[in-house]
mmCIF file of C-alpha atoms and ligand atoms in Angstrom:
data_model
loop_
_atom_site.group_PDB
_atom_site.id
_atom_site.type_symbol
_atom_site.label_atom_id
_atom_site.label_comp_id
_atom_site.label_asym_id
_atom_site.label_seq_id
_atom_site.Cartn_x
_atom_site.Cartn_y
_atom_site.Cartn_z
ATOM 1 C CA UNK A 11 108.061 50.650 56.143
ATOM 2 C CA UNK A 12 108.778 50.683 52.670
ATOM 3 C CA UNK A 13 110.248 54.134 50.887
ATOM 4 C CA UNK A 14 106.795 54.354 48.258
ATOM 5 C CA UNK A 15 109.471 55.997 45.753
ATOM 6 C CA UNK A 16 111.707 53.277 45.554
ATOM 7 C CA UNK A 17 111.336 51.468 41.895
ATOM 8 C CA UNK A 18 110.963 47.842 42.320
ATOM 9 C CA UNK A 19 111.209 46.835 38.672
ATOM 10 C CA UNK A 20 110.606 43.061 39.137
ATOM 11 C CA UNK A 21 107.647 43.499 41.067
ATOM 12 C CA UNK A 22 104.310 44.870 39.285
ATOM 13 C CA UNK A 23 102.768 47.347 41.464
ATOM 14 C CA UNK A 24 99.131 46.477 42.843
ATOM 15 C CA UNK A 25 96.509 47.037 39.967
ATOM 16 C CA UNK A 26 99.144 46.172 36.955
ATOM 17 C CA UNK A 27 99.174 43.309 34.665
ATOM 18 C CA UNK A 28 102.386 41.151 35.349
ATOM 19 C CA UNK A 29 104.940 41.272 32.471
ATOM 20 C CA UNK A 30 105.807 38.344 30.807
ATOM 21 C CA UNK A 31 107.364 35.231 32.459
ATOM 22 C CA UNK A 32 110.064 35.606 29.962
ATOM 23 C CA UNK A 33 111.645 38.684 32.112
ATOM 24 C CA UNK A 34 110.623 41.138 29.070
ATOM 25 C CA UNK A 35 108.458 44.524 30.053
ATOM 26 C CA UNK A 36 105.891 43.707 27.702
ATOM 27 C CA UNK A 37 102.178 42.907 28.908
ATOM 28 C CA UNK A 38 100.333 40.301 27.957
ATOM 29 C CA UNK A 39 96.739 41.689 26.892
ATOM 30 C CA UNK A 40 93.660 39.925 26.708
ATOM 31 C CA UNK A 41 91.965 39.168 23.158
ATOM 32 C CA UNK A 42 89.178 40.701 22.329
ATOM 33 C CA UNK A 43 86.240 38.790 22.837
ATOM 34 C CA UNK A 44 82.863 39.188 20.843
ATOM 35 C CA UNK A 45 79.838 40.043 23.052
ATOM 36 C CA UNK A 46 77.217 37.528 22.336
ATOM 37 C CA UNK A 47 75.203 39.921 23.191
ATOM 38 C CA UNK A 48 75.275 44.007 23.730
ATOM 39 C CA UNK A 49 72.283 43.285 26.226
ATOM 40 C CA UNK A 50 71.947 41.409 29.142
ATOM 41 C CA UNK A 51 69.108 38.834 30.047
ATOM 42 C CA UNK A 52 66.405 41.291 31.653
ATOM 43 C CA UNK A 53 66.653 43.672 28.278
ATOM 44 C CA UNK A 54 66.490 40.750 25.911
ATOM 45 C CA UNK A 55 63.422 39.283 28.018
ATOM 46 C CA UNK A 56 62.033 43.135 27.423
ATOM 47 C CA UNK A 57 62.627 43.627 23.887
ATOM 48 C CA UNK A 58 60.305 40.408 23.521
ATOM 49 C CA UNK A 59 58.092 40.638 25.734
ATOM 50 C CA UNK A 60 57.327 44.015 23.961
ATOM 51 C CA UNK A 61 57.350 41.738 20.121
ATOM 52 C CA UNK A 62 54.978 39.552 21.962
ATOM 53 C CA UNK A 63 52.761 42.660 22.942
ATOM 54 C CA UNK A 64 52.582 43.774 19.235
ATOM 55 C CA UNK A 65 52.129 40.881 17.584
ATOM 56 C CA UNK A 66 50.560 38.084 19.997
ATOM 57 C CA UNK A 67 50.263 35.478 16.839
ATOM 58 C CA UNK A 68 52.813 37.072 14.256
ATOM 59 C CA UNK A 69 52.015 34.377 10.994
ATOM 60 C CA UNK A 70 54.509 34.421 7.868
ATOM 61 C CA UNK A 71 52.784 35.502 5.127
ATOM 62 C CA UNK A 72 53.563 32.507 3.099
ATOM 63 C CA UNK A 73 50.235 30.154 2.435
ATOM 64 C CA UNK A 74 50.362 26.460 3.030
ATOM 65 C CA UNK A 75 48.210 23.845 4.235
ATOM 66 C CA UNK A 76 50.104 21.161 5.691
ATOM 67 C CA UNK A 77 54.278 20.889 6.737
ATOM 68 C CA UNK A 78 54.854 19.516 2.823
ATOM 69 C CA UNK A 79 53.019 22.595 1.750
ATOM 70 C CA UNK A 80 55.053 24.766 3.891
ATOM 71 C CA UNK A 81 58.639 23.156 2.606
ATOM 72 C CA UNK A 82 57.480 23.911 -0.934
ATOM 73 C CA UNK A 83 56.353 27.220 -0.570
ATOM 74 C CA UNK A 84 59.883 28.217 1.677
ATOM 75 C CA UNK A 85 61.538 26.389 -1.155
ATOM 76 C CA UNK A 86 59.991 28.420 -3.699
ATOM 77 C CA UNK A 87 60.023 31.958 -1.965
ATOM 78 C CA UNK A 88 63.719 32.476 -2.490
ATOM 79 C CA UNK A 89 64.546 35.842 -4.024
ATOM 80 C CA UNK A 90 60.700 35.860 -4.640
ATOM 81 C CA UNK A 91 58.091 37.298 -2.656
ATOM 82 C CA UNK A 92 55.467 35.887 -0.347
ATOM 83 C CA UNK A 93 52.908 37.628 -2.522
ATOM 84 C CA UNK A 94 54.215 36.557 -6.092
ATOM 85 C CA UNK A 95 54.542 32.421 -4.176
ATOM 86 C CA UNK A 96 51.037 32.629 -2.878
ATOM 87 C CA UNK A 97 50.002 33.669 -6.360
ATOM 88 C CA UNK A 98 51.310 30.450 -7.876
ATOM 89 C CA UNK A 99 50.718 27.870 -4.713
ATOM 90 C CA UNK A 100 47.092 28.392 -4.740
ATOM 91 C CA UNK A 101 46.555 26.585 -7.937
ATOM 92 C CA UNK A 102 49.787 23.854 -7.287
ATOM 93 C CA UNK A 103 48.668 22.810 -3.849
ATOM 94 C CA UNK A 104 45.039 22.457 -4.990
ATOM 95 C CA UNK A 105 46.530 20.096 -7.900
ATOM 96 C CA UNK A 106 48.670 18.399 -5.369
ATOM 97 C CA UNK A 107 49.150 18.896 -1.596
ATOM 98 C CA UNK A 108 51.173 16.104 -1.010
ATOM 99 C CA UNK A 109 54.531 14.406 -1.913
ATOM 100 C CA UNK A 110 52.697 11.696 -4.035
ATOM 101 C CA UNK A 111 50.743 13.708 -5.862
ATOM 102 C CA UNK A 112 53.679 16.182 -6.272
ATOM 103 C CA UNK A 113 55.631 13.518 -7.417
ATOM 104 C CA UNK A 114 53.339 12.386 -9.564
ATOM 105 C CA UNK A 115 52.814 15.724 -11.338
ATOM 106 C CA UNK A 116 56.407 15.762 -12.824
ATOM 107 C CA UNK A 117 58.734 18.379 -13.230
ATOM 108 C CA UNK A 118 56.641 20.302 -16.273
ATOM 109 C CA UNK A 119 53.459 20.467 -14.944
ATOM 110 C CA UNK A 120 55.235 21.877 -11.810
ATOM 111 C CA UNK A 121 56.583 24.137 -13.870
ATOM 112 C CA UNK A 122 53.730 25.409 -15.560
ATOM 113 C CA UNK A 123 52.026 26.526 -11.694
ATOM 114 C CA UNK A 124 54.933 28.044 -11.103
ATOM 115 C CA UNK A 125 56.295 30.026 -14.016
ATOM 116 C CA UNK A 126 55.685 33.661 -12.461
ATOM 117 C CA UNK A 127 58.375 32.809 -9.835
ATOM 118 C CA UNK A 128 61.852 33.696 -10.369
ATOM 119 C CA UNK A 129 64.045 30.557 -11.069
ATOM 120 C CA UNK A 130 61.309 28.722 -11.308
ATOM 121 C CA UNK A 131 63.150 26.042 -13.665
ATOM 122 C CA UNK A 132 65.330 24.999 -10.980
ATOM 123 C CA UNK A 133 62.473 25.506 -8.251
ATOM 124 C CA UNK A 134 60.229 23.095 -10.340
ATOM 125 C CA UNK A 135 63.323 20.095 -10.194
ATOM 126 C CA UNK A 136 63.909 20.724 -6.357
ATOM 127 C CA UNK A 137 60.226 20.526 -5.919
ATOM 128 C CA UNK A 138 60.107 17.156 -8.181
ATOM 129 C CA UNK A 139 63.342 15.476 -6.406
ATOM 130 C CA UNK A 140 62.347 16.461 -3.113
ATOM 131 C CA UNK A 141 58.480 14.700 -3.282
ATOM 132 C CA UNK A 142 59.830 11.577 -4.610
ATOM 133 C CA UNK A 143 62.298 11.922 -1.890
ATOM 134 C CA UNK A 144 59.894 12.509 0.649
ATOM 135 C CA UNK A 145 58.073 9.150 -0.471
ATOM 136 C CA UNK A 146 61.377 6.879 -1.539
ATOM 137 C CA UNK A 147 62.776 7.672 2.036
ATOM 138 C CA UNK A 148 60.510 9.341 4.622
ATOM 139 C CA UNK A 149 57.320 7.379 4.100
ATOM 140 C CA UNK A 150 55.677 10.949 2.269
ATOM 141 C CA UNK A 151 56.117 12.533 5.392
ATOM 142 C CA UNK A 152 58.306 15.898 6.146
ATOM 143 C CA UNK A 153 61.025 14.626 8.577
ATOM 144 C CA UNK A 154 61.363 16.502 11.941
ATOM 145 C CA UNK A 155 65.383 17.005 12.000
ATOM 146 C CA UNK A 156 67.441 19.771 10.279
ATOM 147 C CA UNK A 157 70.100 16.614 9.780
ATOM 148 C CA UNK A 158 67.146 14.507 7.692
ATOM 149 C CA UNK A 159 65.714 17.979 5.466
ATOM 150 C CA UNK A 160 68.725 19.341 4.506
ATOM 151 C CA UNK A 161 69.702 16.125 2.328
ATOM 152 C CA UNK A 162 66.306 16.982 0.749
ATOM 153 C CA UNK A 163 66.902 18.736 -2.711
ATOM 154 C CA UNK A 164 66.668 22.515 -2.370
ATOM 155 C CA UNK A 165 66.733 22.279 1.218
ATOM 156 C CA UNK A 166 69.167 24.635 3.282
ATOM 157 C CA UNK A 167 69.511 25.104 6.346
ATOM 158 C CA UNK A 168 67.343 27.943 6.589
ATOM 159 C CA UNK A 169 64.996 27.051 4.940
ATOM 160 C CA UNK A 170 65.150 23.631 7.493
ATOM 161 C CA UNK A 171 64.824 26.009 10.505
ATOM 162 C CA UNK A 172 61.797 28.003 8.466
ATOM 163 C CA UNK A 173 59.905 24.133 8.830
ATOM 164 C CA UNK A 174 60.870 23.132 12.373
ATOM 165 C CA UNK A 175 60.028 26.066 13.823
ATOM 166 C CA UNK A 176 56.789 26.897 12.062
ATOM 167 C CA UNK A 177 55.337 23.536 11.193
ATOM 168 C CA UNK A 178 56.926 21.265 13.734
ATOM 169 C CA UNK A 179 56.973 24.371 16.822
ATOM 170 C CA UNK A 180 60.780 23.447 17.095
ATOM 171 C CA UNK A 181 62.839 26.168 18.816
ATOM 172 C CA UNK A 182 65.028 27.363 15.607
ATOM 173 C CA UNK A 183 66.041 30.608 13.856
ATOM 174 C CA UNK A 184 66.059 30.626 10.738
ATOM 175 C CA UNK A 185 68.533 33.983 10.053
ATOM 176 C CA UNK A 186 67.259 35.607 6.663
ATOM 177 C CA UNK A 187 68.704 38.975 5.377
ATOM 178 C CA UNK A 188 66.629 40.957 7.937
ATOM 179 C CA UNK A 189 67.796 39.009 11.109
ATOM 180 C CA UNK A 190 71.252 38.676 10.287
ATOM 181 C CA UNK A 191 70.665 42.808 9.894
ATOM 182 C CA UNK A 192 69.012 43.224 13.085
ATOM 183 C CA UNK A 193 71.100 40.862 15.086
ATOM 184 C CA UNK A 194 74.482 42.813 13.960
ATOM 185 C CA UNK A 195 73.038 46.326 13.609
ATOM 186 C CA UNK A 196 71.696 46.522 17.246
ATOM 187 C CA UNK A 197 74.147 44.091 19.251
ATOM 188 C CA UNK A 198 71.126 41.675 20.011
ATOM 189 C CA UNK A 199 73.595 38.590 18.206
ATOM 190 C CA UNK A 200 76.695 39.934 16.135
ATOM 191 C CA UNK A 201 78.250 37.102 14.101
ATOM 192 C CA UNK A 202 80.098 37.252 10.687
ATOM 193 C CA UNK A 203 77.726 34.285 9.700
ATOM 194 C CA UNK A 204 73.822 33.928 9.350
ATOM 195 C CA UNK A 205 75.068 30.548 11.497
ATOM 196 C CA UNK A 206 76.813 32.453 14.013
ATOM 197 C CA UNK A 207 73.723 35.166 14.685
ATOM 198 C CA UNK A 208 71.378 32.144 14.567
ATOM 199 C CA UNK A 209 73.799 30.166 17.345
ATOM 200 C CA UNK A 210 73.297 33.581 19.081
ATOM 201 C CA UNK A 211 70.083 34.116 18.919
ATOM 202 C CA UNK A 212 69.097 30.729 19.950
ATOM 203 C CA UNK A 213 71.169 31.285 23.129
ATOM 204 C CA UNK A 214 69.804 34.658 24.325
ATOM 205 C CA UNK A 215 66.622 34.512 23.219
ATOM 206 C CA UNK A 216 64.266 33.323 26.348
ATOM 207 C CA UNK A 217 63.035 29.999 25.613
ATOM 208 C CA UNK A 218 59.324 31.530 26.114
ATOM 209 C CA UNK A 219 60.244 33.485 23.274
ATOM 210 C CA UNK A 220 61.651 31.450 20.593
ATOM 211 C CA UNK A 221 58.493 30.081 19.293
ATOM 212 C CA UNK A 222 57.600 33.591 17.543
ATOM 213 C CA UNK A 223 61.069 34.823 17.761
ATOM 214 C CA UNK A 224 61.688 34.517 13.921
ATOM 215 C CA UNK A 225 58.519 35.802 12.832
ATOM 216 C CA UNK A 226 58.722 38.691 15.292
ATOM 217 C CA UNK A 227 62.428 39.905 13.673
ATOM 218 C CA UNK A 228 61.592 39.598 10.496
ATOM 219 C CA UNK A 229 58.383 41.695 10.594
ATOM 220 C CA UNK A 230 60.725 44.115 12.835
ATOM 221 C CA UNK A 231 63.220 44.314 10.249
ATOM 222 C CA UNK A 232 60.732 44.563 7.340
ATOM 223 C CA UNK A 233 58.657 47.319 8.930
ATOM 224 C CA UNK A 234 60.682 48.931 10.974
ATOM 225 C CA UNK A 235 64.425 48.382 11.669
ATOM 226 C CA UNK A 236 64.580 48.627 7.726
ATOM 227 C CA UNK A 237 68.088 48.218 5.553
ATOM 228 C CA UNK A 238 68.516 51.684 4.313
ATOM 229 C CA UNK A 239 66.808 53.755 7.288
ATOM 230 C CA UNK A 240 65.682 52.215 10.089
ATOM 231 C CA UNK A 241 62.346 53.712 11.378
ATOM 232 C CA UNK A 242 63.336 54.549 14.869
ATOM 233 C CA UNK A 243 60.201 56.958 15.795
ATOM 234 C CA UNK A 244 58.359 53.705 14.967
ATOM 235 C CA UNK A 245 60.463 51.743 16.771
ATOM 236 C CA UNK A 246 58.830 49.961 20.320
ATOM 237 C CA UNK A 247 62.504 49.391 21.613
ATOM 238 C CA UNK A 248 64.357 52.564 20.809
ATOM 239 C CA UNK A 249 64.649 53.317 24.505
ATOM 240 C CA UNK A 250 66.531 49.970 24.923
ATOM 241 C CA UNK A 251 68.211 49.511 21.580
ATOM 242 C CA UNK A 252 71.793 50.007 21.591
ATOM 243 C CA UNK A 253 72.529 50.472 17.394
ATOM 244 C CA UNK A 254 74.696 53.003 16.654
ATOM 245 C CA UNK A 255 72.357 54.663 14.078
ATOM 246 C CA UNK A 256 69.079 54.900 16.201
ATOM 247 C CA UNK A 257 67.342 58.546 16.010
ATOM 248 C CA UNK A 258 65.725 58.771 18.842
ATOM 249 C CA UNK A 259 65.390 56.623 22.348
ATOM 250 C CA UNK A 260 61.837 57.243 23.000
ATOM 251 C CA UNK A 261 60.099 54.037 21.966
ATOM 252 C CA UNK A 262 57.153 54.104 20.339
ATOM 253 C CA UNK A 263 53.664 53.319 22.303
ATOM 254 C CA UNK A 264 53.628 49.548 22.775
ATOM 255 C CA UNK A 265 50.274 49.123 21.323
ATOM 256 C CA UNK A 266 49.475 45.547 18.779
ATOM 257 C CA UNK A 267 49.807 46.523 15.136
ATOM 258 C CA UNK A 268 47.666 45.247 12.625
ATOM 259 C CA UNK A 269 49.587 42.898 9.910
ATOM 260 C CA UNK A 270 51.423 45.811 7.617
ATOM 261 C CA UNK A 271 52.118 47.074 3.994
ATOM 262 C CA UNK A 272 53.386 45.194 0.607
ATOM 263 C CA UNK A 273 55.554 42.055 1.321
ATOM 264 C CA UNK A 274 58.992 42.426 0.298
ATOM 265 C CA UNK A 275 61.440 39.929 -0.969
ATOM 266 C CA UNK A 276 61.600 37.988 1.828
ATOM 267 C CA UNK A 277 63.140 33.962 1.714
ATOM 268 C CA UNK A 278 66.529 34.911 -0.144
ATOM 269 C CA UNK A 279 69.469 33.106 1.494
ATOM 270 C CA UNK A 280 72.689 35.099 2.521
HETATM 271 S S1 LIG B 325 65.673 52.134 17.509
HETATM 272 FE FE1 LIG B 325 66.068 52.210 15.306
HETATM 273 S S2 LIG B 325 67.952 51.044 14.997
HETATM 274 FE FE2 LIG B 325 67.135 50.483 17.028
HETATM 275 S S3 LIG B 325 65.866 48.648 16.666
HETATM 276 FE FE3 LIG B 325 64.537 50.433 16.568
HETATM 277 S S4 LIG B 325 64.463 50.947 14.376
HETATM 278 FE FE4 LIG B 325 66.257 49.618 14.678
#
């Protein structure tokens, strides 16, 4: 029977980490490993089935007519608001609602719709070079691949995701400043990078879900899981959110809300 006092150096008792082959006493730890997720598949399926309760048809508040419409008005709304965009689309998509018409107003006259928006010189070039674009090499029509709008002028890849996923029904996330917030600040999809919380989200996200999955964070984040204070009395998932700052875990009654409040900046890349 062996003596259970005896020290058998060389041999790591049951439980232990070996040492290293190398015959030194040091242990060999594992790296840390980011969580994709704090939650696990049951709580992410609850968090939106409770967005889906709240919202059943959440819409952006941007106003288009047709997927060209759409890609000009995402183009335009960045570091401008829905409201101030809508202000100047209703008179530029009435004067031209497609590529050739676009293209055949010219860069001025684009300009002159679209002079209340912030950077609206540049806006009114990308929204010139991407209509004769959109005719030269894609027959006037909006392509269906991030790969294809990206080389568009004044197309990023958000603003790509914005157009698959609302226009096309494509299952993408676009990751503004509100989702990249969200995703980090409650554990739902840390990443360093608005492409690493999107690459999250589009993992853990139930497919079910990912239709309305953008619209539903953003209006969360705008409304209620705000920058400087999040709204956690407000809050639908505070019983199952895991963010450090949270006030409270009773969630609030899971009841739909109508649309809400003033638009904020919304559409700025990060
Ligand atoms: S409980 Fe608070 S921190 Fe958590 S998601 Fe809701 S608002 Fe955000």
């Amino acid at each position: 029977m062996a003596n259970p006092k005896s020290k058998d150096r060389g041999t790591p008792k049951t439980g232990q980490p070996p040492g290293k082959r190398d015959g030194s006493n040091a242990v060999a730890r594992p790296r840390p490993v980011r969580p994709f997720s704090l939650y696990n598949p049951a709580e992410v399926h609850e968090i939106f089935r409770r967005f889906s309760v709240q919202r059943p048809e959440p819409k952006g508040e941007l106003e288009y007519v047709n997927p060209f419409t759409l890609l000009v008005a995402v183009v335009l709304s960045a570091q401008a608001t829905d409201a101030g965009v809508n202000k100047a689309t209703r008179a530029l998509f009435k004067a031209a609602d497609s590529p050739e018409k676009m293209a055949a107003l010219g860069v001025e006259k684009i300009g002159d719709y679209i002079r209340t928006i912030g950077l609206w010189r540049g806006k009114a070039k990308n929204v010139a070079a991407l209509s004769q674009a959109l005719v030269r090499d894609h027959g006037g029509r909006v392509p269906e691949t991030r790969e294809e709008l990206v080389e568009l002028p004044g197309v990023g890849r958000k603003t790509a995701n914005v157009v698959l996923n609302v226009a096309f029904g494509q299952h993408t996330m676009a990751v503004d400043t509100h989702i990249f917030r969200i995703g980090n600040r409650i554990g739902l999809a840390p990443g360093k990078t608005p492409e690493e919380v999107e690459r999250r989200l589009v993992e853990v996200i139930p497919d079910e879900y990912m239709r309305h999955a953008h619209h539903w964070l953003i209006l969360h984040g705008r409304y209620v899981c705000k920058a400087r204070k999040p709204d956690c009395p407000a809050c639908a998932i505070a019983d199952l959110c895991k963010a450090r700052e949270k006030t409270t875990s009773i969630p609030a009654p899971l009841v739909e809300i109508e649309p809400l409040g003033p638009a904020e900046p919304v559409g700025q890349d990060i």
